[in-house]
Coordinates of C-alpha atoms in Angstrom, one line a residue:
Chain A
M17 CA 20.7 39.4 -23.3
D18 CA 22.5 40.7 -20.6
A19 CA 25.4 41.6 -22.8
T20 CA 24.1 45.0 -22.9
V21 CA 25.0 46.3 -19.5
N22 CA 27.7 48.7 -19.3
T23 CA 30.4 47.4 -17.5
K24 CA 31.7 51.2 -16.1
K25 CA 28.2 51.7 -14.4
P26 CA 26.0 49.1 -13.4
H27 CA 22.6 49.2 -14.6
I28 CA 20.2 49.3 -11.4
K29 CA 17.2 47.7 -11.0
Y30 CA 14.2 49.3 -9.2
L31 CA 12.2 46.4 -7.5
R32 CA 8.9 46.0 -6.4
R33 CA 8.1 44.2 -3.5
V34 CA 4.7 41.6 -4.7
F35 CA 2.9 39.4 -2.3
V36 CA 3.0 35.8 -3.5
W37 CA 2.6 33.5 -1.1
E38 CA -0.2 34.1 1.6
L39 CA 0.3 33.4 5.1
P40 CA -1.8 30.0 4.8
V41 CA 0.7 29.0 1.9
R42 CA 3.6 29.6 4.1
I43 CA 2.0 27.9 6.9
Y44 CA 1.2 24.8 4.8
H45 CA 4.9 24.7 3.2
W46 CA 6.8 24.7 6.8
L47 CA 4.6 22.2 8.2
N48 CA 4.5 20.1 5.1
A49 CA 8.4 20.2 5.2
L50 CA 8.6 19.4 8.7
A51 CA 6.1 16.5 8.5
I52 CA 7.7 15.4 5.3
L53 CA 11.2 15.6 7.4
V54 CA 9.9 13.3 10.3
L55 CA 8.2 10.8 8.5
I56 CA 11.1 10.0 6.1
V57 CA 13.4 10.0 9.2
T58 CA 10.9 7.8 11.2
G59 CA 9.9 5.7 8.1
L60 CA 13.4 4.7 7.0
Y61 CA 13.9 3.7 10.7
I62 CA 10.6 2.3 10.6
G63 CA 11.8 -0.1 7.9
N64 CA 15.2 -1.2 8.7
P65 CA 15.6 -0.2 12.5
L66 CA 18.6 0.2 14.2
A67 CA 20.5 -2.5 16.3
V68 CA 19.9 -0.7 19.5
Q69 CA 21.5 -3.2 22.4
S70 CA 20.9 -2.3 25.8
N71 CA 20.3 -4.2 29.1
R72 CA 17.4 -2.8 29.8
E73 CA 13.9 -5.3 29.7
A74 CA 12.1 -5.2 27.0
A75 CA 9.2 -3.4 29.4
E76 CA 11.3 -0.5 30.1
T77 CA 12.0 0.3 26.3
F78 CA 9.9 1.3 23.7
N79 CA 12.0 2.6 20.7
M80 CA 10.4 1.1 17.7
G81 CA 6.9 2.2 19.4
Y82 CA 8.0 6.0 19.5
M83 CA 9.3 6.2 16.1
R84 CA 5.9 4.5 15.0
I85 CA 3.9 7.1 17.1
I86 CA 5.5 10.1 15.7
H87 CA 5.4 8.5 12.4
F88 CA 1.4 8.2 12.7
I89 CA 1.0 11.9 14.4
A90 CA 3.4 13.3 11.3
A91 CA 1.2 11.1 8.8
Y92 CA -2.0 13.0 10.4
I93 CA -0.5 16.5 10.1
F94 CA 0.4 15.8 6.7
F95 CA -2.7 14.2 5.6
F96 CA -4.7 17.3 6.9
N97 CA -2.5 19.6 5.6
F98 CA -2.5 18.2 1.9
V99 CA -6.1 18.5 2.1
F100 CA -6.1 22.3 3.3
R101 CA -3.5 23.0 0.6
I102 CA -6.1 21.4 -2.2
Y103 CA -8.7 23.6 -0.7
W104 CA -6.5 26.8 -0.7
G105 CA -5.5 26.0 -4.1
F106 CA -9.4 27.1 -5.2
V107 CA -9.9 30.2 -2.5
G108 CA -6.0 31.1 -2.5
N109 CA -4.4 34.0 -4.7
K110 CA -3.8 33.4 -8.7
Y111 CA -0.2 31.9 -7.1
A112 CA -1.8 29.4 -5.3
N113 CA -4.3 28.4 -7.5
W114 CA -4.2 24.7 -8.4
R115 CA -3.9 26.2 -12.7
N116 CA -0.2 26.6 -11.7
F117 CA 0.4 22.5 -10.6
I118 CA -2.0 21.1 -13.8
P119 CA -1.3 22.1 -17.5
T120 CA -4.5 23.1 -19.3
T121 CA -2.9 25.7 -21.7
K122 CA -0.6 25.8 -24.5
K123 CA 0.9 28.7 -23.3
Y124 CA 1.6 26.6 -20.0
W125 CA 3.7 23.9 -22.2
K126 CA 5.5 27.0 -23.8
E127 CA 6.3 28.4 -20.7
F128 CA 7.4 24.8 -19.6
M129 CA 9.7 24.3 -22.5
H130 CA 11.0 27.6 -21.9
V131 CA 12.1 26.8 -18.3
I132 CA 13.8 23.5 -19.3
K133 CA 16.0 25.4 -21.9
I134 CA 16.7 28.0 -19.6
D135 CA 17.1 26.6 -16.1
V136 CA 18.0 23.0 -16.5
L137 CA 19.9 22.6 -20.0
M138 CA 21.4 26.1 -20.1
M139 CA 20.8 27.3 -22.8
K140 CA 19.7 30.3 -24.3
D141 CA 16.1 31.2 -25.3
K142 CA 14.3 34.2 -26.7
G143 CA 13.2 36.6 -23.8
H144 CA 13.5 35.7 -20.2
H145 CA 11.0 33.7 -18.5
L146 CA 9.4 35.0 -15.3
E147 CA 6.8 33.2 -13.3
V148 CA 6.5 35.4 -10.4
G149 CA 5.0 32.1 -8.5
H150 CA 5.4 28.8 -9.2
N151 CA 7.4 28.7 -12.8
A152 CA 5.6 25.8 -15.2
V153 CA 8.1 23.2 -14.3
A154 CA 8.0 23.8 -10.7
G155 CA 4.2 23.8 -10.7
F156 CA 4.1 20.7 -12.8
T157 CA 7.0 18.8 -10.2
Y158 CA 4.3 19.8 -7.3
F159 CA 1.8 18.4 -9.2
L160 CA 3.7 15.0 -9.2
T161 CA 4.8 15.5 -5.5
F162 CA 0.9 16.0 -5.1
I163 CA 0.5 12.4 -7.0
A164 CA 3.0 11.3 -4.5
F165 CA 1.3 12.5 -1.4
L166 CA -1.7 10.7 -2.6
I167 CA -0.1 7.4 -3.0
Q168 CA 1.6 7.6 0.3
C169 CA -1.5 8.8 2.4
L170 CA -3.2 5.8 0.2
T171 CA -0.8 3.0 1.6
G172 CA 0.1 4.8 4.3
F173 CA -3.6 4.7 6.0
G174 CA -4.3 1.5 4.2
L175 CA -1.1 0.0 6.2
Y176 CA -3.1 1.7 9.1
S177 CA -6.3 0.8 8.8
S178 CA -6.7 -2.3 10.5
M179 CA -4.7 -1.2 13.7
G180 CA -6.3 2.0 14.1
T181 CA -10.0 2.3 15.9
W182 CA -11.0 5.6 14.6
W183 CA -13.3 5.3 11.7
F184 CA -11.3 7.7 9.8
P185 CA -8.2 4.9 9.2
K186 CA -10.9 2.2 8.6
M187 CA -12.1 4.3 5.2
F188 CA -8.9 3.1 3.8
G189 CA -9.4 -0.2 4.0
W190 CA -10.2 -0.8 0.6
V191 CA -6.5 0.1 -0.4
Q192 CA -5.7 -3.2 0.7
V193 CA -7.8 -4.8 -2.1
I194 CA -6.2 -3.2 -4.9
F195 CA -2.5 -4.4 -3.9
G196 CA -3.7 -8.0 -3.0
G197 CA -2.6 -7.6 0.6
D198 CA -0.4 -5.6 2.9
I199 CA 3.0 -6.9 1.0
M200 CA 3.2 -5.1 -1.7
M201 CA 1.1 -1.8 -0.3
R202 CA 4.0 -1.5 1.9
Q203 CA 6.8 -2.1 -0.6
I204 CA 5.2 0.8 -2.5
H205 CA 5.0 3.0 0.3
H206 CA 8.6 2.4 1.1
W207 CA 9.9 3.3 -2.6
A208 CA 7.7 6.1 -2.4
T209 CA 9.6 7.4 0.6
W210 CA 12.7 8.1 -2.2
F211 CA 10.7 10.3 -4.4
F212 CA 10.4 12.2 -1.3
V213 CA 14.1 12.4 -0.2
L214 CA 15.3 12.9 -4.0
F215 CA 12.4 15.8 -4.3
S216 CA 13.7 17.2 -1.2
V217 CA 16.9 17.9 -2.0
V218 CA 16.3 18.6 -5.5
H219 CA 14.4 21.5 -4.1
V220 CA 16.4 23.1 -1.9
Y221 CA 19.0 23.2 -4.3
L222 CA 16.6 24.7 -6.9
V223 CA 15.6 27.7 -4.6
F224 CA 19.3 28.7 -3.7
Y225 CA 19.8 28.2 -7.6
H226 CA 16.7 30.8 -8.0
D227 CA 17.9 33.1 -5.6
Y228 CA 21.4 33.4 -6.5
V229 CA 20.7 33.8 -10.2
E230 CA 17.4 36.1 -10.2
G231 CA 18.2 37.8 -7.0
R232 CA 14.6 38.3 -6.5
G233 CA 14.6 37.0 -2.8
E234 CA 13.5 33.0 -3.8
I235 CA 14.7 31.5 -0.1
S236 CA 13.0 34.6 1.4
S237 CA 9.9 34.4 0.2
M238 CA 8.5 31.4 2.1
G239 CA 9.4 33.6 4.9
G240 CA 7.6 36.9 4.3
G241 CA 5.6 35.8 1.6
W242 CA 7.2 38.7 -0.8
K243 CA 9.7 38.5 -3.9
F244 CA 10.9 41.5 -5.6
I245 CA 10.6 41.8 -9.0
E246 CA 12.1 44.3 -11.7
Q247 CA 9.8 47.6 -12.6
E248 CA 11.2 46.3 -16.2
Y249 CA 8.9 43.7 -15.8
F250 CA 5.8 45.9 -14.6
D251 CA 6.5 48.3 -17.5
H252 CA 6.5 44.9 -20.1
H253 CA 3.3 43.8 -18.1
Q254 CA 1.6 47.2 -18.8
E255 CA 2.8 47.2 -22.4
Q256 CA 1.5 43.5 -23.1
K257 CA -1.8 44.6 -21.3
A258 CA -2.5 47.5 -23.7
N259 CA -1.4 45.7 -26.7
A260 CA -4.1 43.2 -25.8
A261 CA -6.7 45.9 -25.0
G262 CA -6.1 47.9 -27.9
T263 CA -7.0 44.3 -29.9
D264 CA -4.8 45.2 -32.6
N265 CA -1.7 44.7 -33.3
T266 CA 0.3 46.9 -35.8
D267 CA 2.7 44.9 -33.5
N268 CA 6.1 45.7 -33.0
T269 CA 8.3 42.7 -32.5
Q270 CA 11.0 44.7 -30.8
K271 CA 8.8 44.5 -27.9
E272 CA 10.8 41.7 -26.5
T273 CA 11.9 42.9 -23.4
T274 CA 14.9 41.6 -21.3
V275 CA 14.8 41.7 -17.9
Chain B
M21 CA -30.1 -47.0 -10.2
P22 CA -28.6 -44.6 -8.2
F23 CA -25.6 -45.1 -6.2
F24 CA -27.1 -43.1 -2.9
P25 CA -30.7 -43.7 -2.0
S26 CA -32.0 -40.3 -1.2
R27 CA -32.8 -40.5 2.1
E28 CA -33.7 -38.1 5.3
M29 CA -30.3 -36.5 6.2
P30 CA -29.3 -36.9 9.9
T31 CA -28.4 -34.3 12.1
Y32 CA -24.8 -33.7 13.1
L33 CA -25.8 -34.9 16.8
E34 CA -27.5 -37.9 15.4
E35 CA -24.1 -38.7 13.5
A36 CA -21.8 -37.8 16.6
T37 CA -24.0 -40.1 18.5
R38 CA -23.8 -42.7 16.0
K39 CA -20.1 -42.4 16.2
G40 CA -19.9 -43.0 19.7
Y41 CA -19.2 -39.3 21.0
S42 CA -21.2 -38.5 24.1
R43 CA -23.0 -35.4 24.8
R44 CA -20.4 -33.9 26.9
D45 CA -18.1 -34.3 24.0
F46 CA -20.3 -32.7 21.8
A47 CA -20.9 -29.7 23.8
K48 CA -17.2 -29.6 24.4
F49 CA -16.9 -29.3 20.5
C50 CA -19.8 -26.6 20.1
T51 CA -17.8 -24.7 22.7
M52 CA -14.6 -24.6 21.2
M53 CA -16.0 -23.9 17.9
G54 CA -18.1 -21.1 19.4
A55 CA -14.5 -19.8 21.1
F56 CA -13.1 -20.1 17.4
M57 CA -15.5 -18.1 15.6
G58 CA -15.6 -15.4 18.0
L59 CA -18.8 -15.9 19.2
E60 CA -20.1 -14.6 22.8
A61 CA -21.4 -17.0 25.2
S62 CA -24.6 -16.8 24.1
G63 CA -23.3 -17.9 20.5
V64 CA -22.2 -21.5 21.9
A65 CA -26.0 -21.9 22.4
Q66 CA -26.6 -21.3 18.9
V67 CA -23.9 -23.6 17.5
T68 CA -25.0 -26.4 20.1
K69 CA -28.9 -26.0 18.8
A70 CA -28.0 -25.7 15.1
L71 CA -25.4 -29.0 15.0
E72 CA -28.7 -30.9 17.1
T73 CA -31.5 -29.9 15.0
K74 CA -29.7 -29.3 11.4
K75 CA -29.2 -31.6 8.7
R76 CA -25.9 -32.6 7.5
L77 CA -24.7 -30.0 4.9
P78 CA -23.9 -31.9 1.4
V79 CA -20.0 -31.0 0.3
I80 CA -18.6 -31.3 -2.7
W81 CA -14.8 -30.7 -2.1
L82 CA -12.6 -30.5 -5.4
H83 CA -9.0 -30.6 -5.9
F84 CA -7.3 -29.2 -8.8
Q85 CA -3.4 -27.7 -8.4
E86 CA -2.8 -28.1 -4.8
C87 CA -0.5 -30.3 -2.6
T88 CA -3.3 -31.4 -0.3
C89 CA -2.1 -29.6 2.5
C90 CA -5.2 -28.0 3.1
S91 CA -7.1 -31.5 3.5
E92 CA -4.1 -32.5 5.6
S93 CA -4.4 -29.8 7.7
F94 CA -8.5 -30.2 7.8
I95 CA -8.2 -33.8 9.2
R96 CA -5.5 -32.8 11.8
S97 CA -7.4 -30.0 13.8
S98 CA -7.2 -30.5 17.2
H99 CA -10.8 -31.5 18.5
P100 CA -11.1 -35.1 17.0
M101 CA -15.1 -34.2 16.0
V102 CA -13.6 -31.9 13.9
A103 CA -12.5 -34.5 11.4
D104 CA -15.3 -36.9 12.6
M105 CA -18.1 -34.7 12.1
L106 CA -16.9 -32.3 9.3
L107 CA -15.5 -35.1 7.3
D108 CA -17.8 -38.0 7.9
Q109 CA -20.8 -36.1 8.9
I110 CA -20.8 -32.9 6.7
S111 CA -21.3 -35.6 4.4
L112 CA -18.3 -35.1 2.1
D113 CA -19.9 -36.7 -0.8
Y114 CA -17.2 -36.1 -3.4
S115 CA -13.6 -35.7 -2.2
E116 CA -10.8 -37.0 -4.3
T117 CA -8.4 -37.8 -1.6
L118 CA -10.9 -38.8 1.0
M119 CA -13.6 -40.5 -0.4
A120 CA -13.8 -44.4 -0.8
A121 CA -15.3 -44.7 -4.2
S122 CA -13.4 -44.2 -7.5
G123 CA -13.6 -43.7 -11.1
F124 CA -16.8 -44.2 -12.5
Q125 CA -18.7 -44.6 -8.8
A126 CA -17.2 -41.1 -7.8
E127 CA -18.0 -39.2 -10.8
E128 CA -21.5 -40.9 -10.3
A129 CA -21.6 -39.6 -6.5
M130 CA -20.6 -36.1 -7.4
K131 CA -23.2 -36.0 -10.2
H132 CA -25.9 -37.3 -7.5
T133 CA -24.9 -35.0 -4.6
M134 CA -25.2 -31.9 -7.4
E135 CA -28.7 -33.1 -8.5
A136 CA -30.2 -34.1 -5.0
H137 CA -29.1 -31.0 -3.4
K138 CA -29.2 -28.5 -6.3
G139 CA -28.5 -25.3 -4.7
E140 CA -28.4 -26.8 -1.5
Y141 CA -24.6 -28.2 -1.5
I142 CA -21.4 -26.1 -0.3
L143 CA -18.5 -26.5 -2.8
C144 CA -15.1 -26.7 -1.3
V145 CA -12.4 -26.0 -3.9
E146 CA -8.7 -27.0 -3.3
G147 CA -6.0 -25.9 -5.5
S148 CA -6.1 -23.2 -8.3
V149 CA -7.2 -23.9 -11.8
P150 CA -4.6 -24.0 -14.6
T151 CA -6.4 -22.3 -17.4
A152 CA -3.6 -22.2 -20.0
A153 CA -3.3 -24.7 -22.8
D154 CA -7.1 -24.8 -22.8
G155 CA -6.3 -26.5 -19.0
V156 CA -4.7 -29.7 -20.2
Y157 CA -2.4 -29.0 -17.2
C158 CA -5.4 -30.4 -15.0
M159 CA -7.9 -32.8 -16.0
I160 CA -9.8 -35.0 -14.0
G161 CA -12.3 -37.7 -15.5
G162 CA -11.6 -36.2 -19.1
K163 CA -12.5 -33.1 -17.9
T164 CA -10.7 -29.8 -17.3
S165 CA -10.6 -28.5 -13.8
L166 CA -12.1 -25.5 -15.2
Q167 CA -15.2 -27.2 -16.4
I168 CA -15.4 -29.2 -13.3
L169 CA -15.2 -25.9 -11.3
E170 CA -18.2 -24.6 -13.5
E171 CA -20.5 -27.5 -13.7
A172 CA -20.0 -27.9 -9.9
A173 CA -20.5 -24.0 -8.9
E174 CA -23.6 -23.5 -11.1
N175 CA -25.8 -24.9 -8.5
A176 CA -23.7 -24.5 -5.2
K177 CA -25.2 -22.8 -2.3
A178 CA -21.9 -21.1 -1.4
I179 CA -18.2 -21.9 -2.5
I180 CA -15.4 -22.0 -0.3
A181 CA -11.7 -21.3 -1.6
W182 CA -9.9 -23.4 0.7
G183 CA -6.0 -22.5 0.9
S184 CA -3.8 -20.0 -0.9
C185 CA -3.8 -21.8 -4.3
A186 CA -7.8 -21.3 -4.4
S187 CA -8.0 -18.1 -3.0
N188 CA -4.9 -16.1 -4.8
G189 CA -3.2 -18.4 -6.5
C190 CA -0.3 -19.7 -3.9
V191 CA 3.3 -20.9 -5.7
Q192 CA 2.1 -22.2 -8.6
A193 CA 0.8 -18.9 -9.6
A194 CA 4.1 -16.9 -8.9
K195 CA 5.9 -15.8 -11.9
P196 CA 5.8 -16.9 -14.8
N197 CA 3.0 -19.1 -13.9
P198 CA 3.5 -21.1 -17.0
T199 CA 0.0 -23.0 -16.5
S200 CA -1.8 -19.8 -15.8
A201 CA -3.1 -21.1 -12.5
T202 CA -6.3 -18.8 -11.3
P203 CA -7.8 -18.4 -8.1
I204 CA -11.5 -19.4 -7.9
H205 CA -13.1 -15.8 -7.5
K206 CA -11.4 -15.1 -10.5
L207 CA -13.3 -17.7 -12.6
V208 CA -16.7 -17.8 -10.6
K209 CA -19.1 -14.9 -11.1
G210 CA -22.3 -14.5 -9.1
K211 CA -21.5 -16.6 -6.5
P212 CA -20.1 -16.0 -3.0
V213 CA -16.7 -17.1 -2.8
I214 CA -15.2 -17.6 1.0
K215 CA -11.5 -17.2 1.0
V216 CA -9.6 -19.2 3.7
P217 CA -6.0 -18.5 2.4
G218 CA -3.2 -20.3 4.1
C219 CA -0.5 -22.9 2.9
P220 CA -2.3 -24.6 4.4
P221 CA -4.9 -22.8 6.2
I222 CA -5.4 -23.7 10.2
G223 CA -7.7 -26.6 10.5
E224 CA -9.8 -25.1 13.2
V225 CA -10.4 -22.1 10.9
M226 CA -11.5 -24.2 8.1
A227 CA -13.7 -25.9 10.7
G228 CA -15.0 -22.8 12.1
V229 CA -15.7 -21.6 8.7
I230 CA -17.9 -24.8 8.0
V231 CA -19.6 -24.5 11.4
H232 CA -20.3 -21.1 10.9
V233 CA -22.2 -21.7 7.4
V234 CA -24.0 -24.6 9.5
T235 CA -25.1 -22.6 12.4
F236 CA -26.0 -19.5 10.7
D237 CA -27.4 -20.5 7.4
R238 CA -25.3 -17.9 5.6
L239 CA -21.8 -16.5 5.1
P240 CA -19.4 -15.4 7.8
E241 CA -18.7 -11.6 7.8
L242 CA -16.0 -11.3 5.2
D243 CA -13.6 -8.5 5.0
N244 CA -12.4 -6.5 1.8
I245 CA -10.4 -9.3 0.2
G246 CA -13.2 -12.1 0.9
R247 CA -12.0 -13.7 3.9
P248 CA -13.9 -14.9 7.2
K249 CA -13.5 -11.5 9.4
A250 CA -13.3 -13.9 12.7
F251 CA -9.8 -15.3 11.6
Y252 CA -8.2 -13.1 9.0
S253 CA -9.0 -9.1 10.7
K254 CA -5.6 -9.2 12.3
R255 CA -2.2 -9.3 11.4
V256 CA 0.0 -12.2 12.7
H257 CA 2.2 -9.1 13.9
D258 CA -0.9 -7.8 16.5
T259 CA -1.3 -11.1 17.8
C260 CA 2.4 -11.6 18.0
Y261 CA 3.6 -13.1 21.9
R262 CA 7.1 -11.5 20.6
R263 CA 5.5 -8.0 20.0
P264 CA 7.1 -6.1 22.7
F265 CA 10.2 -6.8 21.8
Y266 CA 9.3 -5.2 18.4
D267 CA 7.6 -2.2 20.1
A268 CA 10.9 -1.9 22.3
G269 CA 13.2 -2.1 19.1
L270 CA 14.7 -5.5 20.5
Y271 CA 15.3 -7.8 17.0
V272 CA 17.5 -10.8 16.3
E273 CA 19.9 -9.5 13.6
S274 CA 20.9 -13.3 12.5
F275 CA 19.7 -16.8 13.2
D276 CA 22.6 -17.6 15.3
D277 CA 23.1 -14.7 17.9
Q278 CA 22.6 -13.9 21.4
N279 CA 18.9 -12.2 20.7
A280 CA 17.6 -14.9 18.7
K281 CA 18.3 -16.9 21.7
K282 CA 16.8 -14.5 24.0
G283 CA 13.5 -14.7 21.6
Y284 CA 13.5 -11.6 20.6
C285 CA 11.6 -10.1 17.3
L286 CA 12.2 -11.5 14.0
Y287 CA 11.7 -8.5 11.9
K288 CA 15.1 -7.6 10.6
V289 CA 15.4 -11.4 9.2
G290 CA 12.1 -11.1 7.2
C291 CA 9.1 -11.8 9.3
K292 CA 6.7 -11.3 7.3
G293 CA 4.1 -11.1 10.4
P294 CA 3.5 -7.3 10.0
S295 CA 1.9 -7.8 6.8
T296 CA -0.1 -11.1 7.4
Y297 CA -3.5 -11.5 8.1
N298 CA -3.9 -14.7 9.6
A299 CA -4.7 -16.5 13.0
C300 CA -1.8 -17.9 13.6
G301 CA -0.4 -15.9 16.7
V302 CA -3.6 -16.8 18.3
M303 CA -5.0 -20.2 17.7
R304 CA -1.6 -21.7 16.7
W305 CA -0.7 -24.8 14.8
N306 CA -0.9 -28.4 15.8
N307 CA -3.2 -28.6 18.7
G308 CA -2.1 -25.0 19.8
V309 CA 1.3 -26.5 20.4
S310 CA 3.3 -23.7 18.3
F311 CA 3.5 -21.6 15.2
P312 CA 6.6 -20.6 13.2
I313 CA 7.8 -17.5 14.9
Q314 CA 7.0 -19.4 18.3
S315 CA 10.0 -22.1 16.6
G316 CA 12.4 -19.1 16.0
H317 CA 11.4 -18.8 12.1
G318 CA 10.0 -15.6 10.6
C319 CA 6.3 -15.6 9.3
F320 CA 6.5 -16.6 5.5
G321 CA 3.3 -14.5 4.6
C322 CA 1.9 -17.9 3.2
S323 CA -2.0 -16.5 3.5
E324 CA -0.9 -13.3 1.5
E325 CA -1.4 -12.7 -2.1
N326 CA 1.7 -13.4 -4.1
Y327 CA 4.0 -14.3 -1.3
W328 CA 6.4 -15.7 -3.3
D329 CA 7.1 -13.1 -5.7
N330 CA 6.6 -10.0 -3.2
G331 CA 9.0 -11.1 -0.6
R332 CA 12.5 -12.0 -0.1
L333 CA 12.0 -14.8 2.7
Y334 CA 15.1 -13.7 5.0
E335 CA 14.4 -9.8 4.4
R336 CA 12.6 -7.0 5.2
A337 CA 12.3 -5.2 2.0
S338 CA 11.6 -6.8 -1.2
A339 CA 13.5 -6.5 -4.8
F340 CA 13.4 -3.6 -6.2
P341 CA 11.6 -4.2 -10.0
G342 CA 14.3 -4.2 -12.9
F343 CA 17.4 -3.8 -10.2
G344 CA 18.1 -7.1 -9.6
I345 CA 17.2 -9.6 -6.7
E346 CA 20.0 -7.7 -4.6
A347 CA 18.8 -4.3 -5.0
D348 CA 16.3 -3.3 -2.4
A349 CA 14.3 0.3 -2.0
D350 CA 17.2 1.6 0.1
K351 CA 19.9 0.4 -2.2
V352 CA 18.2 1.9 -5.2
G353 CA 17.4 4.7 -3.5
M354 CA 21.0 5.8 -2.2
A355 CA 22.2 5.4 -5.6
A356 CA 19.6 7.8 -7.0
L357 CA 20.4 10.3 -4.3
G358 CA 23.8 9.7 -5.2
V359 CA 22.8 10.6 -8.8
T360 CA 21.0 13.0 -8.0
V361 CA 23.4 15.1 -6.3
G362 CA 25.8 14.6 -8.0
A363 CA 23.8 16.0 -11.2
L364 CA 23.3 19.1 -8.9
A365 CA 27.2 19.5 -8.6
V366 CA 27.2 19.6 -12.3
H367 CA 24.4 22.0 -12.6
A368 CA 25.9 24.2 -9.9
V369 CA 29.1 24.3 -12.0
A370 CA 27.3 25.2 -15.2
T371 CA 25.3 27.7 -13.5
N372 CA 28.6 29.8 -12.7
L373 CA 29.9 29.4 -16.1
R374 CA 27.1 30.0 -18.3
K375 CA 25.3 32.5 -16.4
K376 CA 28.3 34.5 -14.9
N377 CA 27.0 37.6 -16.9
L378 CA 23.9 37.2 -14.7
V379 CA 25.3 36.7 -11.7
S380 CA 28.1 39.4 -11.7
N381 CA 25.8 42.1 -13.0
L382 CA 23.6 41.2 -10.0
E383 CA 27.1 41.6 -7.9
K384 CA 27.8 44.6 -9.6
E385 CA 24.7 46.0 -8.7
G386 CA 24.9 45.1 -5.4
K387 CA 28.1 46.9 -5.1
Q388 CA 27.0 49.8 -5.8
S389 CA 24.3 50.4 -4.0
E390 CA 26.5 49.5 -1.3
K391 CA 28.5 52.0 -2.3
D392 CA 25.9 54.6 -2.7
L393 CA 25.1 54.5 0.7
E394 CA 28.4 55.9 1.8

């Protein structure tokens, strides 16, 4: 692929700015990141609190109380932020659309295998994948995280339902019935926490990986919303479009463009 | 000849008077029950009126796979009238443990109650029903417990599942559940089942449930799981007198430490109060003397479904399935995190080897642009 590049004079790629992540998506992302970080830290603390020894009276300290209230506030932010993101999956731009996350086409799975080969197994594969927004594996992983979000919201508000006075958490009273009681619900809430820990680590690593290998501004894209895509890709895209429009064929195999 | 000639049933007050209780005792009992049931002051008058005027409620009390701790708890509830009224006077027509009759007479008594009070009697079930091997694990009078339950349930007005066995299976339903011990609500269809879980349930709670049915002639308000809200809507944790220590972050680390002596929260030594719905923190046990947490031991969660399988008694977190008894979520999580970080490190090294060209081209391109700006 890239072996064709002349070693003396580097092949200069001209990059075009693509608006990928809209402002609501970026706000969602960072609110979500912050909420998840806070929820993981306070959640693990609540599950196994530190042995704080102090000679102050119990009435003057509220360590666990603060941890819990922070956890609950973050949970509300997390939940409504999540609801908003689902809404945005229907009204946002094509990179935010729900189709990026839920596989509905054969092309999606093809792309999925392609990404696995190139980015995970480090194999060679024909062509070079380029999804400007989420690639198929990332999109599908986010779909799994959404399921984890859902489990966490249901079990979390389920646990909270008997404490809250607002009608909203009380709506989650039925979750208890599925698990027969709070003990199991609490365990599942705790187990799922680790999914978030693992996800966060892999997510951050892969952002750096893509930025390093592709040089398209992966890291900064969640700041300004832009990615920088090679002109060749646009040319390739136009060609494909023309081919599709020309209904036919007479197709040339040499169209496999490398980027 | 029926063994129990049908006669006009006396009211509860009549029975109490006959037993030698004064009007004052009776009023006290009604007030206490009203308070337990969480009624407002005017509700007490309703209780009094109902027990004065209503006929005794015929009750059939069945015992299946159980240890009789529910009955024990019931007859030891704090007010003597609870036992007297609600056992003698509730007209306990059939109860293996407490009836005088036995054998043929006992079976006849049950049959009589079922016929004479068709659709009126309350069926109380203590214990779970084994369904494995056609129910041979628990047979009474030549019938399996399932047959007996089905017969008795058919014309019952309401069914009360006493204790965790009847409500959720309790110990005998713990894995691997060799007898297929099954709680009552899974076997009885189309009849309201009031679950009164606990191992055993608090005697006053049991009395309260019955008094509620007598007084208002309908089931008490039940929660999502089918337990009376008056007694099971709050977690033991929410009504625990050690709760301030929990909020303050002051915990017993082991049963022999200074914190245990100071009476700190038992959260870290496995107290299941935060996930157990029961009235122990409010009503307490043995005439309100104490309850487990007050005695320095964490709550077991005995009124929760699967409490044997779900929790380790002296630790917060339960074992993560498939990783052995010692591995809880945090241990498995830390190990998974270690594996993940290791895999990412391998991936990072592989990236630099396999994608060398790609990366060096980017670098060269970048350096060229840097040069061009000179």
